[in-house]
């Protein structure tokens, strides 16, 4: 159990400010403070569900989902709309495929330039020339 916001953040692999940001965005709940008195405000307590949700947010971000998409996924989970969840996943896969193609093209271009650079020790380096013209 996470207990405090610091423990929640640690278990989720983020900082406390990230937890607060997710709370402001409505991705994580902000529990009421408990155990306080008139002079002290008490402490917010977090549980296992909060840890699970925070880890879900982080994993979805690692997969490239935006916070808006993550919010929708969390709502879909509550409503069990699998068709929309699959559609969001398919959209993300398509975007990843496009990015992979871009990265592969960039890699191929750089490999070609590196090969041309290694082919001669005289004259300007093709890598530097390409980036200066780029």
Coordinates of N, CA, C and O in Angstrom, one line a residue:
X1 N 0.8 -1.2 0.0 CA 0.0 0.0 0.0 C 0.9 1.2 0.0 O 1.9 1.3 0.7
X2 N 0.5 2.2 -0.8 CA 1.3 3.4 -1.0 C 1.3 4.4 0.2 O 2.3 4.9 0.5
X3 N 0.2 4.5 0.8 CA 0.0 5.4 2.0 C 0.1 6.9 1.6 O -0.9 7.5 1.3
X4 N 1.3 7.5 1.6 CA 1.5 8.9 1.3 C 1.7 9.1 -0.2 O 2.1 8.2 -0.9
X5 N 1.6 10.4 -0.6 CA 1.9 10.8 -1.9 C 3.3 10.4 -2.3 O 3.6 10.0 -3.4
X6 N 4.3 10.6 -1.4 CA 5.7 10.3 -1.7 C 5.8 8.8 -1.9 O 6.6 8.4 -2.9
X7 N 5.2 8.0 -1.2 CA 5.2 6.5 -1.4 C 4.6 6.1 -2.7 O 5.1 5.3 -3.5
X8 N 3.4 6.8 -3.0 CA 2.8 6.5 -4.3 C 3.7 6.9 -5.5 O 3.8 6.1 -6.4
X9 N 4.3 8.0 -5.4 CA 5.2 8.5 -6.4 C 6.4 7.5 -6.6 O 6.7 7.1 -7.7
X10 N 6.9 7.1 -5.5 CA 8.1 6.1 -5.5 C 7.7 4.8 -6.2 O 8.3 4.3 -7.0
X11 N 6.5 4.3 -5.8 CA 6.0 3.0 -6.3 C 5.7 3.1 -7.8 O 5.8 2.2 -8.5
X12 N 5.3 4.3 -8.2 CA 4.9 4.5 -9.6 C 6.1 4.9 -10.5 O 6.0 5.1 -11.7
X13 N 7.3 5.2 -9.8 CA 8.5 5.6 -10.6 C 8.4 7.0 -11.1 O 9.0 7.3 -12.1
X14 N 7.7 7.9 -10.4 CA 7.6 9.3 -10.8 C 7.9 10.2 -9.6 O 8.1 9.7 -8.4
X15 N 7.9 11.5 -9.8 CA 8.1 12.4 -8.7 C 6.7 12.8 -8.1 O 5.7 12.6 -8.8
X16 N 6.7 13.4 -7.0 CA 5.5 13.9 -6.3 C 4.8 14.9 -7.2 O 3.6 14.9 -7.3
X17 N 5.5 15.8 -7.8 CA 4.9 16.8 -8.7 C 4.2 16.1 -9.9 O 3.2 16.7 -10.4
X18 N 4.7 15.0 -10.4 CA 4.1 14.3 -11.5 C 2.7 13.8 -11.0 O 1.7 13.9 -11.7
X19 N 2.7 13.2 -9.8 CA 1.4 12.7 -9.2 C 0.5 13.9 -9.1 O -0.7 13.7 -9.5
X20 N 0.9 15.0 -8.6 CA 0.0 16.2 -8.5 C -0.5 16.6 -9.9 O -1.6 17.0 -10.0
X21 N 0.4 16.6 -10.9 CA 0.0 17.0 -12.2 C -1.1 16.1 -12.8 O -2.1 16.5 -13.3
X22 N -0.9 14.8 -12.6 CA -1.9 13.8 -13.0 C -3.2 14.0 -12.3 O -4.3 13.8 -12.8
X23 N -3.1 14.4 -11.0 CA -4.4 14.7 -10.3 C -5.1 15.9 -10.9 O -6.3 15.9 -11.0
X24 N -4.3 17.0 -11.2 CA -4.9 18.2 -11.8 C -5.5 17.8 -13.1 O -6.6 18.4 -13.5
X25 N -5.0 16.9 -13.8 CA -5.5 16.5 -15.2 C -6.7 15.5 -15.0 O -7.3 15.2 -16.0
X26 N -7.0 15.1 -13.8 CA -8.1 14.2 -13.6 C -7.7 12.7 -13.9 O -8.6 11.9 -13.9
X27 N -6.5 12.4 -14.0 CA -6.1 11.0 -14.3 C -6.0 10.2 -13.0 O -6.1 9.0 -13.0
X28 N -5.6 10.9 -11.9 CA -5.6 10.3 -10.6 C -6.5 11.0 -9.6 O -6.6 12.2 -9.7
X29 N -7.0 10.3 -8.7 CA -7.9 10.9 -7.7 C -7.1 11.6 -6.7 O -5.9 11.3 -6.5
X30 N -7.7 12.6 -6.0 CA -7.0 13.3 -4.9 C -7.9 13.0 -3.7 O -8.9 13.5 -3.5
X31 N -7.3 12.1 -2.9 CA -8.1 11.7 -1.7 C -8.2 12.8 -0.7 O -7.4 13.7 -0.6
X32 N -9.3 12.7 0.2 CA -9.4 13.6 1.3 C -8.3 13.4 2.3 O -7.8 12.3 2.4
X33 N -8.0 14.5 3.0 CA -7.0 14.4 4.1 C -7.6 13.7 5.3 O -8.8 14.0 5.6
X34 N -6.9 12.9 6.0 CA -7.4 12.3 7.2 C -6.4 12.5 8.3 O -5.2 12.7 8.1
X35 N -6.9 12.3 9.5 CA -6.0 12.4 10.7 C -5.6 13.8 11.1 O -4.7 13.9 11.9
X36 N -6.2 14.8 10.6 CA -5.8 16.1 10.9 C -6.6 16.7 12.1 O -7.5 16.1 12.6
X37 N -6.1 17.8 12.6 CA -6.8 18.5 13.7 C -7.0 19.9 13.2 O -6.8 20.2 12.0
X38 N -7.5 20.7 14.1 CA -7.7 22.1 13.7 C -6.4 22.8 13.3 O -6.5 23.8 12.5
X39 N -5.3 22.4 13.9 CA -4.0 23.0 13.6 C -3.3 22.4 12.4 O -2.5 23.0 11.7
X40 N -3.5 21.1 12.1 CA -2.8 20.4 11.0 C -3.9 19.9 10.1 O -4.9 19.4 10.5
X41 N -3.5 19.9 8.8 CA -4.5 19.5 7.8 C -4.6 18.0 7.6 O -5.5 17.6 6.8
X42 N -3.8 17.2 8.2 CA -3.9 15.8 7.9 C -3.1 15.3 6.7 O -2.4 16.1 6.1
X43 N -3.2 14.1 6.4 CA -2.4 13.5 5.3 C -3.4 12.8 4.3 O -4.3 12.1 4.8
X44 N -3.1 12.9 3.1 CA -3.8 12.2 2.1 C -3.3 10.7 2.0 O -2.1 10.5 2.0
X45 N -4.2 9.8 1.9 CA -3.8 8.3 1.9 C -4.2 7.7 0.6 O -5.3 7.9 0.1
X46 N -3.2 7.0 0.0 CA -3.4 6.3 -1.3 C -3.3 4.8 -1.1 O -2.7 4.3 -0.2
X47 N -4.0 4.1 -1.9 CA -4.1 2.7 -1.8 C -3.5 1.9 -3.1 O -3.0 2.6 -4.0
X48 N -3.7 0.6 -3.1 CA -3.2 -0.2 -4.2 C -3.8 0.2 -5.5 O -3.1 0.1 -6.5
X49 N -5.1 0.6 -5.5 CA -5.7 1.0 -6.8 C -5.1 2.2 -7.4 O -4.9 2.4 -8.6
X50 N -4.6 3.1 -6.5 CA -3.9 4.3 -7.0 C -2.6 4.0 -7.6 O -2.2 4.5 -8.6
X51 N -1.9 3.0 -7.0 CA -0.6 2.5 -7.5 C -0.8 1.9 -8.9 O -0.1 2.2 -9.9
X52 N -1.9 1.0 -9.0 CA -2.2 0.4 -10.2 C -2.5 1.4 -11.3 O -2.0 1.3 -12.4
X53 N -3.3 2.4 -11.0 CA -3.6 3.4 -12.0 C -2.4 4.2 -12.4 O -2.2 4.5 -13.6
X54 N -1.6 4.6 -11.5 CA -0.4 5.4 -11.8 C 0.5 4.5 -12.7 O 1.1 5.0 -13.7
X55 N 0.7 3.3 -12.4 CA 1.6 2.4 -13.3 C 1.0 2.3 -14.6 O 1.7 2.3 -15.7
X56 N -0.4 2.2 -14.7 CA -1.1 2.1 -16.0 C -0.7 3.4 -16.8 O -0.4 3.3 -18.0
X57 N -0.9 4.5 -16.2 CA -0.6 5.8 -16.9 C 0.8 5.8 -17.4 O 1.1 6.1 -18.6
X58 N 1.8 5.4 -16.6 CA 3.2 5.4 -17.0 C 3.4 4.4 -18.2 O 4.2 4.7 -19.1
X59 N 2.8 3.2 -18.1 CA 3.0 2.3 -19.2 C 2.3 2.7 -20.5 O 2.9 2.5 -21.6
X60 N 1.2 3.4 -20.4 CA 0.5 3.9 -21.6 C 1.3 5.0 -22.2 O 1.4 5.1 -23.4
X61 N 1.9 5.8 -21.4 CA 2.8 6.9 -21.9 C 4.0 6.3 -22.6 O 4.4 6.8 -23.7
X62 N 4.6 5.2 -22.0 CA 5.7 4.6 -22.6 C 5.3 4.0 -24.0 O 6.2 3.9 -24.9
X63 N 4.1 3.6 -24.2 CA 3.6 3.1 -25.4 C 3.3 4.2 -26.4 O 2.9 3.9 -27.6
X64 N 3.4 5.5 -25.9 CA 3.2 6.6 -26.8 C 1.8 7.2 -26.8 O 1.6 8.1 -27.6
X65 N 1.0 6.8 -25.9 CA -0.3 7.4 -25.8 C -0.2 8.8 -25.1 O 0.6 9.0 -24.2
X66 N -1.0 9.8 -25.6 CA -1.1 11.1 -25.0 C -1.9 11.0 -23.7 O -2.6 10.0 -23.5
X67 N -1.8 12.0 -22.9 CA -2.5 12.0 -21.6 C -4.0 12.1 -21.9 O -4.8 11.5 -21.2
X68 N -4.4 12.7 -23.0 CA -5.8 12.7 -23.4 C -6.3 11.3 -23.8 O -7.4 10.9 -23.3
X69 N -5.5 10.6 -24.5 CA -5.9 9.2 -24.9 C -5.9 8.3 -23.6 O -6.7 7.5 -23.5
X70 N -4.9 8.6 -22.7 CA -4.9 7.8 -21.5 C -6.1 8.0 -20.7 O -6.7 7.1 -20.1
X71 N -6.6 9.3 -20.6 CA -7.8 9.6 -19.9 C -9.0 8.8 -20.5 O -9.8 8.3 -19.8
X72 N -9.0 8.8 -21.8 CA -10.1 8.1 -22.5 C -10.0 6.6 -22.2 O -11.0 5.9 -22.0
X73 N -8.8 6.0 -22.3 CA -8.6 4.6 -21.9 C -9.1 4.3 -20.5 O -9.7 3.3 -20.3
X74 N -8.8 5.2 -19.6 CA -9.2 4.9 -18.2 C -10.7 4.9 -18.1 O -11.3 4.1 -17.4
X75 N -11.4 5.9 -18.8 CA -12.8 5.9 -18.9 C -13.4 4.6 -19.5 O -14.4 4.1 -19.1
X76 N -12.7 4.2 -20.6 CA -13.2 3.0 -21.3 C -13.1 1.8 -20.4 O -13.9 0.9 -20.4
X77 N -12.0 1.7 -19.6 CA -11.8 0.6 -18.7 C -13.0 0.5 -17.7 O -13.5 -0.5 -17.4
X78 N -13.4 1.7 -17.2 CA -14.5 1.7 -16.3 C -15.8 1.3 -17.0 O -16.7 0.7 -16.4
X79 N -16.0 1.7 -18.2 CA -17.2 1.3 -19.0 C -17.1 0.1 -19.8 O -18.0 -0.4 -20.4
X80 N -15.9 -0.5 -19.8 CA -15.6 -1.8 -20.5 C -16.0 -1.7 -22.0 O -16.6 -2.6 -22.6
X81 N -15.6 -0.6 -22.7 CA -15.8 -0.4 -24.1 C -14.6 -0.9 -24.8 O -13.7 -0.2 -25.2
X82 N -14.5 -2.2 -25.0 CA -13.4 -2.8 -25.7 C -13.2 -2.4 -27.1 O -12.1 -2.3 -27.6
X83 N -14.3 -2.2 -27.8 CA -14.1 -1.8 -29.2 C -13.4 -0.5 -29.4 O -12.5 -0.4 -30.2
X84 N -13.7 0.5 -28.5 CA -13.0 1.8 -28.6 C -11.6 1.6 -28.1 O -10.7 2.3 -28.7
X85 N -11.3 0.8 -27.1 CA -10.0 0.6 -26.6 C -9.1 0.0 -27.8 O -8.0 0.4 -28.0
X86 N -9.7 -1.0 -28.5 CA -9.0 -1.6 -29.6 C -8.7 -0.5 -30.7 O -7.6 -0.5 -31.3
X87 N -9.7 0.3 -31.0 CA -9.5 1.4 -32.0 C -8.4 2.3 -31.6 O -7.6 2.7 -32.4
X88 N -8.3 2.7 -30.3 CA -7.2 3.6 -29.9 C -5.9 2.9 -30.0 O -4.9 3.5 -30.4
X89 N -5.9 1.6 -29.7 CA -4.6 0.8 -29.8 C -4.2 0.7 -31.3 O -3.0 0.9 -31.6
X90 N -5.2 0.5 -32.2 CA -4.9 0.4 -33.6 C -4.3 1.8 -34.1 O -3.4 1.8 -34.9
X91 N -4.9 2.9 -33.7 CA -4.4 4.2 -34.1 C -3.0 4.4 -33.6 O -2.1 4.9 -34.3
X92 N -2.7 4.0 -32.4 CA -1.3 4.1 -31.8 C -0.4 3.3 -32.6 O 0.8 3.7 -32.9
X93 N -0.8 2.0 -32.9 CA 0.1 1.1 -33.7 C 0.4 1.8 -35.0 O 1.6 1.7 -35.5
X94 N -0.6 2.3 -35.7 CA -0.4 3.0 -37.0 C 0.6 4.1 -36.9 O 1.5 4.3 -37.7
X95 N 0.5 5.0 -35.8 CA 1.4 6.1 -35.6 C 2.8 5.6 -35.3 O 3.8 6.2 -35.8
X96 N 2.9 4.5 -34.6 CA 4.2 3.9 -34.3 C 4.9 3.4 -35.6 O 6.1 3.5 -35.8
X97 N 4.1 2.7 -36.4 CA 4.6 2.2 -37.7 C 5.1 3.3 -38.5 O 6.2 3.2 -39.2
X98 N 4.4 4.5 -38.6 CA 4.9 5.6 -39.3 C 6.2 6.2 -38.8 O 7.1 6.5 -39.5
X99 N 6.3 6.2 -37.5 CA 7.5 6.7 -36.8 C 8.7 5.8 -37.1 O 9.8 6.2 -37.3
X100 N 8.4 4.5 -37.0 CA 9.4 3.5 -37.3 C 10.0 3.6 -38.7 O 11.2 3.6 -39.0
X101 N 9.0 3.8 -39.7 CA 9.5 4.0 -41.1 C 10.3 5.3 -41.2 O 11.3 5.3 -41.9
X102 N 9.9 6.4 -40.5 CA 10.7 7.6 -40.6 C 12.1 7.4 -40.0 O 13.1 7.8 -40.5
X103 N 12.2 6.7 -38.8 CA 13.5 6.4 -38.2 C 14.3 5.5 -39.1 O 15.6 5.7 -39.1
X104 N 13.7 4.5 -39.7 CA 14.5 3.6 -40.6 C 15.1 4.4 -41.8 O 16.2 4.1 -42.2
X105 N 14.3 5.3 -42.3 CA 14.8 6.1 -43.5 C 15.9 7.0 -43.0 O 16.9 7.1 -43.7
X106 N 15.8 7.6 -41.8 CA 16.8 8.4 -41.3 C 18.1 7.6 -41.0 O 19.2 8.1 -41.3
X107 N 17.9 6.4 -40.5 CA 19.1 5.6 -40.2 C 19.8 5.2 -41.5 O 21.0 5.2 -41.6
X108 N 19.0 4.8 -42.6 CA 19.6 4.5 -43.8 C 20.4 5.6 -44.4 O 21.5 5.4 -45.0
X109 N 19.8 6.8 -44.4 CA 20.5 8.0 -44.9 C 21.8 8.3 -44.1 O 22.8 8.5 -44.7
X110 N 21.8 8.2 -42.8 CA 23.0 8.4 -42.0 C 24.0 7.3 -42.3 O 25.2 7.6 -42.3
X111 N 23.6 6.1 -42.4 CA 24.5 5.0 -42.7 C 25.2 5.2 -44.0 O 26.4 5.0 -44.2
X112 N 24.5 5.7 -45.0 CA 25.0 6.0 -46.3 C 26.1 7.1 -46.2 O 27.1 7.0 -46.8
X113 N 25.7 8.2 -45.5 CA 26.7 9.3 -45.3 C 27.9 8.8 -44.5 O 29.0 9.2 -44.8
X114 N 27.7 8.0 -43.5 CA 28.9 7.5 -42.7 C 29.8 6.6 -43.6 O 31.0 6.7 -43.5
X115 N 29.2 5.8 -44.5 CA 30.0 5.0 -45.4 C 30.8 5.9 -46.4 O 32.0 5.7 -46.6
X116 N 30.1 7.0 -46.9 CA 30.8 7.9 -47.8 C 31.9 8.6 -47.0 O 33.0 8.9 -47.6
X117 N 31.7 9.0 -45.8 CA 32.7 9.7 -45.0 C 33.9 8.8 -44.8 O 35.1 9.2 -44.8
X118 N 33.7 7.5 -44.5 CA 34.8 6.5 -44.3 C 35.5 6.2 -45.6 O 36.7 5.7 -45.5
X119 N 34.9 6.5 -46.7 CA 35.6 6.1 -48.0 C 36.8 6.9 -48.3 O 37.6 6.5 -49.2
X120 N 36.9 8.1 -47.7 CA 38.0 9.0 -48.1 C 38.4 9.8 -46.8 O 37.6 10.1 -46.0
X121 N 39.7 10.1 -46.8 CA 40.2 10.9 -45.7 C 40.5 12.3 -46.2 O 41.0 13.2 -45.4
X122 N 40.1 12.6 -47.4 CA 40.4 14.0 -48.0 C 39.1 14.7 -48.3 O 38.0 14.0 -48.5
X123 N 39.1 16.0 -48.3 CA 37.9 16.8 -48.7 C 37.0 16.9 -47.5 O 37.2 16.3 -46.4
X124 N 35.9 17.6 -47.7 CA 34.9 17.8 -46.6 C 34.2 16.5 -46.3 O 34.0 15.6 -47.2
X125 N 33.8 16.3 -45.1 CA 33.1 15.1 -44.7 C 31.6 15.2 -45.2 O 31.0 16.2 -45.0
X126 N 31.2 14.2 -45.9 CA 29.8 14.2 -46.4 C 28.7 14.3 -45.3 O 27.7 14.9 -45.6
X127 N 29.0 13.9 -44.1 CA 28.0 14.0 -43.0 C 27.9 15.5 -42.7 O 26.8 16.0 -42.6
X128 N 29.0 16.2 -42.5 CA 29.0 17.6 -42.1 C 28.3 18.4 -43.3 O 27.5 19.2 -43.0
X129 N 28.7 18.1 -44.5 CA 28.1 18.8 -45.6 C 26.6 18.6 -45.7 O 25.8 19.5 -45.9
X130 N 26.1 17.4 -45.5 CA 24.7 17.1 -45.6 C 23.9 17.9 -44.5 O 22.8 18.4 -44.7
X131 N 24.5 17.9 -43.3 CA 23.8 18.6 -42.2 C 23.8 20.2 -42.4 O 22.9 20.9 -42.0
X132 N 24.9 20.7 -43.0 CA 25.0 22.1 -43.3 C 24.0 22.5 -44.3 O 23.4 23.6 -44.3
X133 N 23.7 21.6 -45.3 CA 22.8 21.9 -46.4 C 21.4 21.7 -46.0 O 20.5 22.3 -46.5
X134 N 21.2 20.8 -45.0 CA 19.9 20.3 -44.6 C 19.0 21.3 -44.2 O 17.8 21.4 -44.3

